[in-house]
Coordinates of C-alpha atoms in Angstrom, one line a residue:
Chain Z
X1 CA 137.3 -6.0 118.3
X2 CA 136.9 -9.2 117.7
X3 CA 136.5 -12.2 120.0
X4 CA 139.4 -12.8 122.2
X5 CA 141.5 -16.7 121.3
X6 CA 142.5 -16.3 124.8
X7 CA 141.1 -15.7 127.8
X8 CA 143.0 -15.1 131.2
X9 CA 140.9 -14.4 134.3
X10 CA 142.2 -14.1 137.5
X11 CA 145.0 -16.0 137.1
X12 CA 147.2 -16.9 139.8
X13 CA 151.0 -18.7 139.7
X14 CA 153.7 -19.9 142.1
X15 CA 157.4 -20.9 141.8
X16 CA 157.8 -22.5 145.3
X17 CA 156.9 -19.8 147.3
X18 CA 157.4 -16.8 145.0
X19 CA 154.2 -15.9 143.9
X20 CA 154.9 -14.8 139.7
X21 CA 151.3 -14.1 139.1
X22 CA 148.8 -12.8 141.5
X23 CA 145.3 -12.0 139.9
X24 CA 146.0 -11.7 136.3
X25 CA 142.9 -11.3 133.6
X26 CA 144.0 -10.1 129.6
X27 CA 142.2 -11.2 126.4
X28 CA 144.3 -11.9 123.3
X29 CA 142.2 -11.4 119.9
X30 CA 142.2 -13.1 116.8
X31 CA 144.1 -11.7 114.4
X32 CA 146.1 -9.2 116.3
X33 CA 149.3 -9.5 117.3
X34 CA 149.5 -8.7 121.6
X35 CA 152.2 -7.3 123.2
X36 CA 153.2 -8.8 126.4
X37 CA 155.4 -6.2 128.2
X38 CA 157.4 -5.8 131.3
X39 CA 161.0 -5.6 133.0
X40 CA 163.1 -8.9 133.2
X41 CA 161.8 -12.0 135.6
X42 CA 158.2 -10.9 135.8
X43 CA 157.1 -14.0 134.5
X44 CA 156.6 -13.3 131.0
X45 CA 157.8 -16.8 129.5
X46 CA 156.7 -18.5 132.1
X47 CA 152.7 -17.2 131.1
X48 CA 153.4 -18.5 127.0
X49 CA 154.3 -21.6 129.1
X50 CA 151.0 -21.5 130.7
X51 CA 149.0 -20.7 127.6
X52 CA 150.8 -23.3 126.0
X53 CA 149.7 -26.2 129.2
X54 CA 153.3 -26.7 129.5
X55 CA 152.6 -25.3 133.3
X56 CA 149.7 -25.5 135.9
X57 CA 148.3 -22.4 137.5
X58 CA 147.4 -22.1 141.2
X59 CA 144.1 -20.7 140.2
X60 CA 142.3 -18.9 137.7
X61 CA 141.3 -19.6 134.2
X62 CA 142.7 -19.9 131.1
X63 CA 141.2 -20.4 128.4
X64 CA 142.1 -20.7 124.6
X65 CA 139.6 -21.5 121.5
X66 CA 137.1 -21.7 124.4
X67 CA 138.9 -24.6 125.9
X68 CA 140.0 -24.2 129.6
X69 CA 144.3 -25.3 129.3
X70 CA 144.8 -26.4 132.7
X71 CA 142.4 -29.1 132.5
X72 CA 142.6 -30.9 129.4
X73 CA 143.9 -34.0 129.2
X74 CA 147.3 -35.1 127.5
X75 CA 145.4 -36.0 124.0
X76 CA 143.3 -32.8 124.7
X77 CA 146.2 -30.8 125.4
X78 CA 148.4 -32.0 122.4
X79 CA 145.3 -31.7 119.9
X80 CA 145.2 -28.1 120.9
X81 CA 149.0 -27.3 120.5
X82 CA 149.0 -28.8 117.2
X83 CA 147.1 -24.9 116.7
X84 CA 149.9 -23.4 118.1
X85 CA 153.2 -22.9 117.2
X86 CA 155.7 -21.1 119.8
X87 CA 159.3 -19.4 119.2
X88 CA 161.9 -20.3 121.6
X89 CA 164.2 -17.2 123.1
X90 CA 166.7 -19.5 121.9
X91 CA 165.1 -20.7 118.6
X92 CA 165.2 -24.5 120.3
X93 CA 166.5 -25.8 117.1
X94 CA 166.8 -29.7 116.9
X95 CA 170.7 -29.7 116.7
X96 CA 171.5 -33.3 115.1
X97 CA 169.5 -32.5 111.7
X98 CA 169.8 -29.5 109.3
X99 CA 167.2 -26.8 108.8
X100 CA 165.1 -28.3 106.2
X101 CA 164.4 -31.4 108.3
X102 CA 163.8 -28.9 111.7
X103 CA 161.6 -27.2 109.6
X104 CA 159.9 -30.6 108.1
X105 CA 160.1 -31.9 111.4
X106 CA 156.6 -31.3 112.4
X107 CA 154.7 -32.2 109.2
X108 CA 156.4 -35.0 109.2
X109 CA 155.6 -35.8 112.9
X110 CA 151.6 -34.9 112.4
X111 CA 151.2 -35.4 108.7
X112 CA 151.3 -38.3 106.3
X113 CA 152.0 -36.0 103.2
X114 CA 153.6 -37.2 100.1
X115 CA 157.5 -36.5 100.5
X116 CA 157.4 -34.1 97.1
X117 CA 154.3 -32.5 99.6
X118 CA 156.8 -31.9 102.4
X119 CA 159.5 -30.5 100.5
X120 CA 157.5 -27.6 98.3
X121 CA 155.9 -26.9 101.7
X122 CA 159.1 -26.8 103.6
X123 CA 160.6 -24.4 100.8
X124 CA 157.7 -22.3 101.2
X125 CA 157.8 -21.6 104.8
X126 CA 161.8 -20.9 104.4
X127 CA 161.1 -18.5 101.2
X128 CA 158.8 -16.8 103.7
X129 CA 161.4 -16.4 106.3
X130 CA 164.0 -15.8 103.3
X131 CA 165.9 -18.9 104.2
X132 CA 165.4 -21.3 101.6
X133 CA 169.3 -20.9 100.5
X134 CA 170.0 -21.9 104.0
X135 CA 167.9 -25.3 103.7
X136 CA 171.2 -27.5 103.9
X137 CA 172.9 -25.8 106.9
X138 CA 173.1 -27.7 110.2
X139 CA 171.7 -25.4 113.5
X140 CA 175.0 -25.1 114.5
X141 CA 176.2 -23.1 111.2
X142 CA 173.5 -20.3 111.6
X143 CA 173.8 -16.7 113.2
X144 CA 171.5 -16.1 116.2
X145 CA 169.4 -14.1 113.9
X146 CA 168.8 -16.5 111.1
X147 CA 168.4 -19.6 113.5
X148 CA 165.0 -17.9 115.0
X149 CA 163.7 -17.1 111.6
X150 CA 164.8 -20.8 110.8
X151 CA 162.2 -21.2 114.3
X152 CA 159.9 -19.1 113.2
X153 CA 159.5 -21.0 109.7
X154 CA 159.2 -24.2 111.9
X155 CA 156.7 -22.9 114.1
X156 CA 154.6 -22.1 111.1
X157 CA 154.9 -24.5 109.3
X158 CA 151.3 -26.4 110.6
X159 CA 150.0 -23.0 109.5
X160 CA 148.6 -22.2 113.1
X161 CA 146.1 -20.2 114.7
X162 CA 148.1 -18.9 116.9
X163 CA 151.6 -18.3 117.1
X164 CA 153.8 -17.5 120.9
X165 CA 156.9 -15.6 120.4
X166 CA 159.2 -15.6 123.6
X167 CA 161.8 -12.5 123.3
X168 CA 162.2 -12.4 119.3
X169 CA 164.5 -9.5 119.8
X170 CA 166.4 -10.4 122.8
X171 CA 170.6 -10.2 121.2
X172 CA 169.4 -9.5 117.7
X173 CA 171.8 -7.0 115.7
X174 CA 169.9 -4.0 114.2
X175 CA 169.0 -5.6 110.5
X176 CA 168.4 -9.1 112.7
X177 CA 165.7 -7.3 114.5
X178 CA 164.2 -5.0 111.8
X179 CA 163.9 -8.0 109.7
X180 CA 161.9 -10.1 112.2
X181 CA 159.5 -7.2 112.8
X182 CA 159.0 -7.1 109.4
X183 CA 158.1 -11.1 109.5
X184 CA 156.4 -10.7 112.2
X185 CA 153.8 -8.4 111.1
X186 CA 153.8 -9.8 107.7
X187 CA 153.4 -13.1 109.0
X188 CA 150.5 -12.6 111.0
X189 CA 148.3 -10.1 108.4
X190 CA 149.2 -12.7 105.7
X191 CA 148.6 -16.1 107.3
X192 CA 145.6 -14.4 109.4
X193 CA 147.3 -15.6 112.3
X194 CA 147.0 -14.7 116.1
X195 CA 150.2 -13.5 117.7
X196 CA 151.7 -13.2 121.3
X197 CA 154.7 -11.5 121.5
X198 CA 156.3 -11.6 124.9
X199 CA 159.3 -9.2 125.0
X200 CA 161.1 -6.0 126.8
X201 CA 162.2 -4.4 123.7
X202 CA 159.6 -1.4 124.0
X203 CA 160.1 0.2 120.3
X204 CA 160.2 -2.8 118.0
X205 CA 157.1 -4.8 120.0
X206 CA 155.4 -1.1 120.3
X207 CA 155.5 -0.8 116.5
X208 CA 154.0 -4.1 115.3
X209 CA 151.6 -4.6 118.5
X210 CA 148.0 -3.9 118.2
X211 CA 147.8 -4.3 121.8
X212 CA 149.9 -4.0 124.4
X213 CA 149.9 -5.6 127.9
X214 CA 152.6 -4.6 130.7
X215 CA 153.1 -7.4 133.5
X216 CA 154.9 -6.2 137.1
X217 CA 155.0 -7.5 140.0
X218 CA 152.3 -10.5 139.5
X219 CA 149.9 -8.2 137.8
X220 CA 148.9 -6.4 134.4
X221 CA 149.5 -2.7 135.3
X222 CA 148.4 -1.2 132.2
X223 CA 146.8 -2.1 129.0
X224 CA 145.8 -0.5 125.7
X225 CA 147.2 0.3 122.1
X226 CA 150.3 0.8 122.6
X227 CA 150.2 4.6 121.7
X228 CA 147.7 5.4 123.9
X229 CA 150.2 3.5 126.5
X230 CA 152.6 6.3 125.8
X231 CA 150.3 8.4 127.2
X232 CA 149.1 6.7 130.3
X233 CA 149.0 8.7 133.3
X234 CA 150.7 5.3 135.1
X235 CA 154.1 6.4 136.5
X236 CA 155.3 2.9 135.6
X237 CA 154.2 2.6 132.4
X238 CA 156.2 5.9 131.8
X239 CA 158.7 4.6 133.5
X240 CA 158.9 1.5 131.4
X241 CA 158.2 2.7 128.2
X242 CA 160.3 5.6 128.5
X243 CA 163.5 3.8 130.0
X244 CA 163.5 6.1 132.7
X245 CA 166.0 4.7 135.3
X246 CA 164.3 5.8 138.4
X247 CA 160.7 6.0 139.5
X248 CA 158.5 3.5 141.0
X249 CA 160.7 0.5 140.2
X250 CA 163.4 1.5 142.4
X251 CA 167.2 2.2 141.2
X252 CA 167.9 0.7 144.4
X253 CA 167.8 -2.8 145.2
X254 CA 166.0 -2.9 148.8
X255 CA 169.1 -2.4 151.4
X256 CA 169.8 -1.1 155.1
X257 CA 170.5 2.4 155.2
X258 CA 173.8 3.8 153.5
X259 CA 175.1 5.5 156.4
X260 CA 174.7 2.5 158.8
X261 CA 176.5 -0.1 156.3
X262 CA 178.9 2.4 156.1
X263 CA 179.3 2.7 159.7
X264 CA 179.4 -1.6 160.5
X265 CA 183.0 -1.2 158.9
X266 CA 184.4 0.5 161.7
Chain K
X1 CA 171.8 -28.6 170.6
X2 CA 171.3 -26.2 167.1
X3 CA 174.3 -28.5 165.4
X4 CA 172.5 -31.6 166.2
X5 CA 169.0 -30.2 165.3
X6 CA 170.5 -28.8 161.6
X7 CA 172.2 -32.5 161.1
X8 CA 168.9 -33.9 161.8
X9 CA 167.1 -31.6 159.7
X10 CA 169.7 -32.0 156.8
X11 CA 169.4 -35.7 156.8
X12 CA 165.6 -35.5 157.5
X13 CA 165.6 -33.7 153.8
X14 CA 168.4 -35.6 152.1
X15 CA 165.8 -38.8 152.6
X16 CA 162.8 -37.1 151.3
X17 CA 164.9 -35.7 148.3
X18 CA 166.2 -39.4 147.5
X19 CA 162.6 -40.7 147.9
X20 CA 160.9 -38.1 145.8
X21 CA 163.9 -38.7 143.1
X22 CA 163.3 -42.3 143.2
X23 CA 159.7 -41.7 142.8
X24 CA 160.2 -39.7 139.7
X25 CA 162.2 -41.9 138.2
X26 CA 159.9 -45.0 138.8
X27 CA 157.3 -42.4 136.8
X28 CA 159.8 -41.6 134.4
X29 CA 160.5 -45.8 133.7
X30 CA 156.4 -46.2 133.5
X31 CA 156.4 -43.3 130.7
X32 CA 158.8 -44.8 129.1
X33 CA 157.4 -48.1 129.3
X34 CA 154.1 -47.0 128.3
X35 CA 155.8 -46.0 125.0
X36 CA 157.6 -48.7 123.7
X37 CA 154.6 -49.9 121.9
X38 CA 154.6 -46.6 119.7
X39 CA 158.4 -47.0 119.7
X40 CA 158.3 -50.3 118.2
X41 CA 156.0 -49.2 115.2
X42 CA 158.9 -46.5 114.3
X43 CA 161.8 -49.1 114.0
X44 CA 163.8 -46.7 111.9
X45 CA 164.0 -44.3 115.3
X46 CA 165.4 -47.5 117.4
X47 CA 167.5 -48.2 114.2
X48 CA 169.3 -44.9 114.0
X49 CA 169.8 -44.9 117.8
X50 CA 171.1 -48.8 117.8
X51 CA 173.8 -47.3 115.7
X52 CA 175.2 -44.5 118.1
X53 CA 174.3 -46.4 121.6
X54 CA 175.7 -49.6 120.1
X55 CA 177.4 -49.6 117.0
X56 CA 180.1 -46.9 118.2
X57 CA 180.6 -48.8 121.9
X58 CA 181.7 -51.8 119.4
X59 CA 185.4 -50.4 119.3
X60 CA 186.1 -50.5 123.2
X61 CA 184.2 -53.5 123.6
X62 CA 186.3 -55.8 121.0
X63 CA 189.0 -54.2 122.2
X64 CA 188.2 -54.8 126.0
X65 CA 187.1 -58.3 125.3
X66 CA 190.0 -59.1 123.9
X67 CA 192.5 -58.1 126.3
X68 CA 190.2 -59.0 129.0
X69 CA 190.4 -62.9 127.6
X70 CA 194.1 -62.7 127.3
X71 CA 194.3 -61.7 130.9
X72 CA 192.0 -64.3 132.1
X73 CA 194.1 -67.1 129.7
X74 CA 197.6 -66.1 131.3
X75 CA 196.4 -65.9 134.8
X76 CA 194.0 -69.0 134.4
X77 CA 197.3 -71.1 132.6
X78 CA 199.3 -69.9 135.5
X79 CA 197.0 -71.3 138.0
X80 CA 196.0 -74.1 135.8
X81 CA 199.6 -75.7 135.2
X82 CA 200.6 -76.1 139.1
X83 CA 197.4 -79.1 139.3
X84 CA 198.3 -80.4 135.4
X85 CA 195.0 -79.3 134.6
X86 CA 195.6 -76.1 131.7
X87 CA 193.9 -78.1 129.3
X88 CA 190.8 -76.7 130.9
X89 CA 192.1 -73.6 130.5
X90 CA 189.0 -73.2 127.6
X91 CA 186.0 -73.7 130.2
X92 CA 187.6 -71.3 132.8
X93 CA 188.1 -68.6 130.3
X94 CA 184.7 -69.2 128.7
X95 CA 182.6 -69.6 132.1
X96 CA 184.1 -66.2 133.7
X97 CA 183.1 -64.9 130.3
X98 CA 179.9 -65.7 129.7
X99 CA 178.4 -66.1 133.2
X100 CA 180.0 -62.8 135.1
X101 CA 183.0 -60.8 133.1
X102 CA 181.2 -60.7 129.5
X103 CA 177.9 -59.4 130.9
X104 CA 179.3 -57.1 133.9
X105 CA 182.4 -55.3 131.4
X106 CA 180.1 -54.9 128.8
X107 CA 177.7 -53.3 131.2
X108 CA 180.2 -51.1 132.8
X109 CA 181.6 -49.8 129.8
X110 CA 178.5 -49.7 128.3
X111 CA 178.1 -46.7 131.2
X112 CA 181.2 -45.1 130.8
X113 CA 181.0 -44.9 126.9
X114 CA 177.0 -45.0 125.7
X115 CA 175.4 -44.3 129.0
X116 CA 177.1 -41.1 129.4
X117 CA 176.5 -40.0 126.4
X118 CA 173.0 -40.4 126.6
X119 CA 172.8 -38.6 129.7
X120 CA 174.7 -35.7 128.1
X121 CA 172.5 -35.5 125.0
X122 CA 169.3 -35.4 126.6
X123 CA 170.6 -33.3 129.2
X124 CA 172.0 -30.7 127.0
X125 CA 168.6 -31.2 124.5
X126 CA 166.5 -30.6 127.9
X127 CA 169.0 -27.0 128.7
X128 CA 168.7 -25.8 124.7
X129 CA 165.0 -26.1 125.4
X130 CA 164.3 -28.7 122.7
X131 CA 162.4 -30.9 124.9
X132 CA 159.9 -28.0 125.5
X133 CA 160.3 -27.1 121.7
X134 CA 159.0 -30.6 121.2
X135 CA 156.0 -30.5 123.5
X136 CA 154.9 -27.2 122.1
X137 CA 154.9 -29.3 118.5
X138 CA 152.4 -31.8 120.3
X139 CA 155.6 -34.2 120.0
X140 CA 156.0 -36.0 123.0
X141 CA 159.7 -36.0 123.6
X142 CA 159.2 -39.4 125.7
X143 CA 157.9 -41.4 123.0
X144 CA 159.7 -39.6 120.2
X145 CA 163.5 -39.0 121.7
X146 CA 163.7 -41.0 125.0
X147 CA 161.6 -44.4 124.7
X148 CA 163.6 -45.3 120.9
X149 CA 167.0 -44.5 122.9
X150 CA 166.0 -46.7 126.1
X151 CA 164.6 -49.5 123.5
X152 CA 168.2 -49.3 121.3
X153 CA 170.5 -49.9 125.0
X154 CA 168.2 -52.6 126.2
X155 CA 168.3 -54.4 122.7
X156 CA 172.0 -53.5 122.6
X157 CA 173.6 -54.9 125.3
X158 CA 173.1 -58.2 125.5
X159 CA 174.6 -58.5 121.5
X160 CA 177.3 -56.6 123.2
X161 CA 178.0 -58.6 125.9
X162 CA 178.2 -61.9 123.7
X163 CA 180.7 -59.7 120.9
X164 CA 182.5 -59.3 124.4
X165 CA 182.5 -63.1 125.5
X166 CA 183.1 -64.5 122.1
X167 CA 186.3 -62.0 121.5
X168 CA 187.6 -62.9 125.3
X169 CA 187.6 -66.5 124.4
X170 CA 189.6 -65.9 121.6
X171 CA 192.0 -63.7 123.6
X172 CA 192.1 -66.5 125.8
X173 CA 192.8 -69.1 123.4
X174 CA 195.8 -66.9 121.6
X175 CA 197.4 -66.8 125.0
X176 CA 196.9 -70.8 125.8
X177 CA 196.7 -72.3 122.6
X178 CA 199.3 -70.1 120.1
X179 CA 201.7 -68.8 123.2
X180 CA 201.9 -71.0 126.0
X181 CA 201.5 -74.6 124.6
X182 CA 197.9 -75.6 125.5
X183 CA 196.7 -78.6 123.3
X184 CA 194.0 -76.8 120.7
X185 CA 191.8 -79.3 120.9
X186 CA 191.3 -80.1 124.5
X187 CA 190.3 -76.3 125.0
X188 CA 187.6 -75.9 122.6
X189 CA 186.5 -79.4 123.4
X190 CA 186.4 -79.0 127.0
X191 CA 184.1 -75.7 126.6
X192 CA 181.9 -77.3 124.6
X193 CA 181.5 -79.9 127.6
X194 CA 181.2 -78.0 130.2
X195 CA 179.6 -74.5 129.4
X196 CA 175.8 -75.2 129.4
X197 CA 174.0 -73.4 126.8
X198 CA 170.7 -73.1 129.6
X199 CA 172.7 -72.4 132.9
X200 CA 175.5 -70.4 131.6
X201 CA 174.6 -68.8 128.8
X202 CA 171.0 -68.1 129.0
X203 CA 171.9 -67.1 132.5
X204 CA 174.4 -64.5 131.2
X205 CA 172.5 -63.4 128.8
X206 CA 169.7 -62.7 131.3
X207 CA 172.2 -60.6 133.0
X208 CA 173.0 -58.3 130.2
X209 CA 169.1 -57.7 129.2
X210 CA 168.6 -56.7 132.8
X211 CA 172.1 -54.3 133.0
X212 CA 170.5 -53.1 129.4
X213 CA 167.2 -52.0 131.2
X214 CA 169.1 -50.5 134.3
X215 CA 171.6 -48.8 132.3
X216 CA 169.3 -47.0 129.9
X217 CA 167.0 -46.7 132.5
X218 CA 169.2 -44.6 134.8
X219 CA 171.3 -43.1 131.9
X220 CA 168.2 -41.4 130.0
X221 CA 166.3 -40.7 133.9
X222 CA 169.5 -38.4 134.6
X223 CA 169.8 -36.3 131.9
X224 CA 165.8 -36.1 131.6
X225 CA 165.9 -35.0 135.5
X226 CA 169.7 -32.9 135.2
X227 CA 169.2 -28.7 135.9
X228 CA 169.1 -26.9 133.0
X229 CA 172.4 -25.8 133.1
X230 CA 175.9 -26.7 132.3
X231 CA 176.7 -27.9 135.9
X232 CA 173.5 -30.0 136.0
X233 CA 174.4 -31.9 132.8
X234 CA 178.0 -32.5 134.1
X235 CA 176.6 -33.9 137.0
X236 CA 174.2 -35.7 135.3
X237 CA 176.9 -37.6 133.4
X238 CA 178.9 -38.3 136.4
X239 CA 175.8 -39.5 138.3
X240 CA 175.2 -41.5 135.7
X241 CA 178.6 -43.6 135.3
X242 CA 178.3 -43.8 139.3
X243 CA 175.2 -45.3 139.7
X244 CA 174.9 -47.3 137.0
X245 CA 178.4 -49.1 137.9
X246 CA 176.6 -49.6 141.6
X247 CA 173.7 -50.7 140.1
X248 CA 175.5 -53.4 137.5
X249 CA 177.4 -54.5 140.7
X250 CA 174.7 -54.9 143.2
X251 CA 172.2 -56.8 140.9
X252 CA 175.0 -58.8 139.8
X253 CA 175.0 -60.1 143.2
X254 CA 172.1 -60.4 143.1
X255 CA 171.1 -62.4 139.8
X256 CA 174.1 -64.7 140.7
X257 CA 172.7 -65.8 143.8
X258 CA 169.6 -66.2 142.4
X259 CA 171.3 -67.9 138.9
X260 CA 174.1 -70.0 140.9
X261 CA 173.3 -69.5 144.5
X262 CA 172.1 -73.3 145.2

């Protein structure tokens, strides 16, 4: 495999006094595209967030292109997200100007191409998302679907090493979803991009991953190709991947006996 | 004993909350600050901004302005007649314009109408996560979104403020001169006397720049600091109207004991 873009050790993360991550380490290689996996409120944005330097950690390192994030500088730190582009859960659309200006909207902001430049590129990156008929729409006139491929042609359009996708699938119809795990995929084979995909949705990130990562709890509890995942001996990662509604995660949320609620009624 | 140790403890942590909110927003202002030089070499960003923070308030403040002056030239006749003296109905209306009413109006309206609006934008840009969209472009949402809206109310409202004084001395003078009888001449004559270009209106035009900094200043803080959510913006907005109207009022006091206090 090849060197890893990223490089997590022991990384350690608190929201006030909740601790989210407690002793993470994963690698994320070049050219792959990594499945980050794991029930709701693990912390799964909140470590593309980290990546990105848009958080600090508590501890640890984290390092991408051999630079360690949490202690570059605000030039440093901007330099190296110019090599990154990053899909919003909610595609994070600018909402006062229409899709061909979102997408132009950072090659205009880091570029100083010719405007003839930024339009055939522009096209480009919306042919490759199959949106180029859409290029007049405002934010507000797409579906959910066909704004986060509008994202996704935004967040490529710098052609990036490295691209962080937070919940692609999250409230995508069937076709929605099939067709941005098609893009996906594509995107990252043809551009010889890096990928991150942070998600819950087992089958679709399970099918395009090369890797697969699954978060609980503060820590990575399994890792592998994804179809050797299937056949961890982890009880949680069977539990996870397999939807099963009982098993180490609790059905229960933690609670006083039954019988002695029952009985504080009267 | 508990009730009196909870109040204590409540206060204790409403204080540090207002200090550490004041402290953000003083680092907020230097950001800010520290990006007006950027700002200024993308006029076409201040431009566009001029237009919806100033351009739109223009309706309510002719029409303020106007009724505000017609107000001050009924009342100020009304007085005025009782010592023979409405022929200086003119300086009346034009000193409460220029040195207090122009500037402080402008500035509260300016609030209610563009300051809000700010507050709401930014907010609801901040809860669609396009803020944090922006920073993941290496955009820096201060310099690009924020410092070209703070630059457009602090350039805007003192041009507002004078629309607003020049439009109130007409009101006034359609009252005095057209309806109630008050000889044309000796009003606009009398202004010209009496209202000093360097104590009055420089002084109100001081005003208005510094209402311009405080508004924007407050208005963009809020919805740069509002929660996420749909409740956070709201009460951004409102927080916004409030304080800024305090704020106006206060230093108003304050610049006019400093302008006119001798």
């Amino acid at each position: 495999m090849t060197e890893p873009v990223v490089q997590i050790r022991d990384l350690r993360f608190a929201r006030g006094n909740r601790l989210i991550f407690d002793g993470v380490n994963l690698d994320i290689h070049a050219g792959c595209v990594t499945a980050i996996m794991g029930p709701s409120g693990t912390g799964k944005t909140t470590l593309l967030k980290l990546i990105g330097g848009q958080l600090r950690p508590l501890s640890g390192s984290i390092r991408v292109n051999g630079e360690e994030v949490p202690s570059l500088g605000r030039h440093d730190l901007y330099r190296m997200r110019k090599q990154l582009g990053m899909l919003f859960q909610s595609g994070a659309l600018l909402t006062d100007i229409n899709v061909f200006e979102n997408v132009a909207y950072p090659i205009r902001e880091h570029t100083r191409l010719p405007e003839a430049l930024v339009r055939d590129l522009v096209l480009m990156k919306l042919e490759a998302v199959g949106l180029r008929g859409a290029a007049g729409l405002m934010p507000s006139e797409l579906s959910g679907g066909m704004a986060r491929r509008v994202a996704l042609a935004r967040a490529i359009a710098l052609d990036p090493m490295m691209v962080l996708y937070d919940e692609p699938f999250t409230g995508q119809d069937p076709i929605s979803m099939g067709v941005l795990v098609k893009l996906i995929r594509e995107l990252n084979d043809a551009l010889y991009m890096t990928s991150v995909v942070v998600s819950h949705d087992v089958a679709e990130t399970s099918a395009i991953a090369d890797y697969a990562y699954l978060l609980s709890n503060g820590k990575v509890v399994d890792h592998g190709e994804p179809a050797a995942l299937r056949e961890s001996e982890s009880r949680w990662s069977q539990q996870f991947l397999k939807a099963l509604p009982d098993g180490p995660v609790a059905f229960h949320y933690p609670a006083a006996p039954f019988y002695d609620d029952l009985m504080q009624g009267g | 004993m508990t009730l009196m140790l909870d109040a204590i403890q409540q206060l204790g942590r409403a204080t540090l909350d207002f200090f550490e909110r004041l402290g953000r927003g003083h680092l907020f202002l230097m950001q800010v600050l520290v990006s007006v030089p950027a700002t200024l070499l993308r006029p076409r960003l201040v431009l566009r901004q001029m237009h919806s923070v100033g351009v739109l308030t223009l309706l309510i403040i002719v029409v303020s302005g106007l009724f505000v002056g017609m107000v001050m030239g009924l009342q100020g006749y009304n007085t005025l007649v009782d010592f023979g003296a409405e022929d200086s109905l003119g300086v009346l209306v034009a000193l409460s314009l220029v040195r207090e009413l122009g500037p402080v109006v402008t500035a509260l309206l300016f609030a209610g109408r563009a300051g809000s609006a700010l507050s709401a934008e930014i907010g609801l840009m901040k809860a669609t996560e396009q803020l944090s969209g922006m920073e993941m472009m290496a955009v820096d949402p201060v310099r690009r979104v924020i410092a070209p809206r703070f630059l457009s109310a602090f350039l805007s409202m003192p041009l507002l403020a004078a629309i607003f004084s020049a439009i109130g001395v007409y009101g006034g003078w359609f009252i005095g001169v057209s309806l109630l009888g008050v000889d044309d001449g000796a009003f606009w004559s009398q202004m010209q006397d009496k209202v000093d270009l360097h104590g009055d209106v420089y002084n109100g035009v001081i005003k208005s720049v510094v209402f311009g900094f405080v508004v924007g200043w407050i208005a963009l803080f809020e919805g740069y600091d509002a929660v996420p959510t749909a409740e956070g913006v709201s009460r951004a907005t409102t927080q916004t109207v409030v304080h800024s109207a305090l704020a106006v009022l206060g230093l108003d006091f304050v610049l006019t004991a400093l302008m006119f206090g001798d």
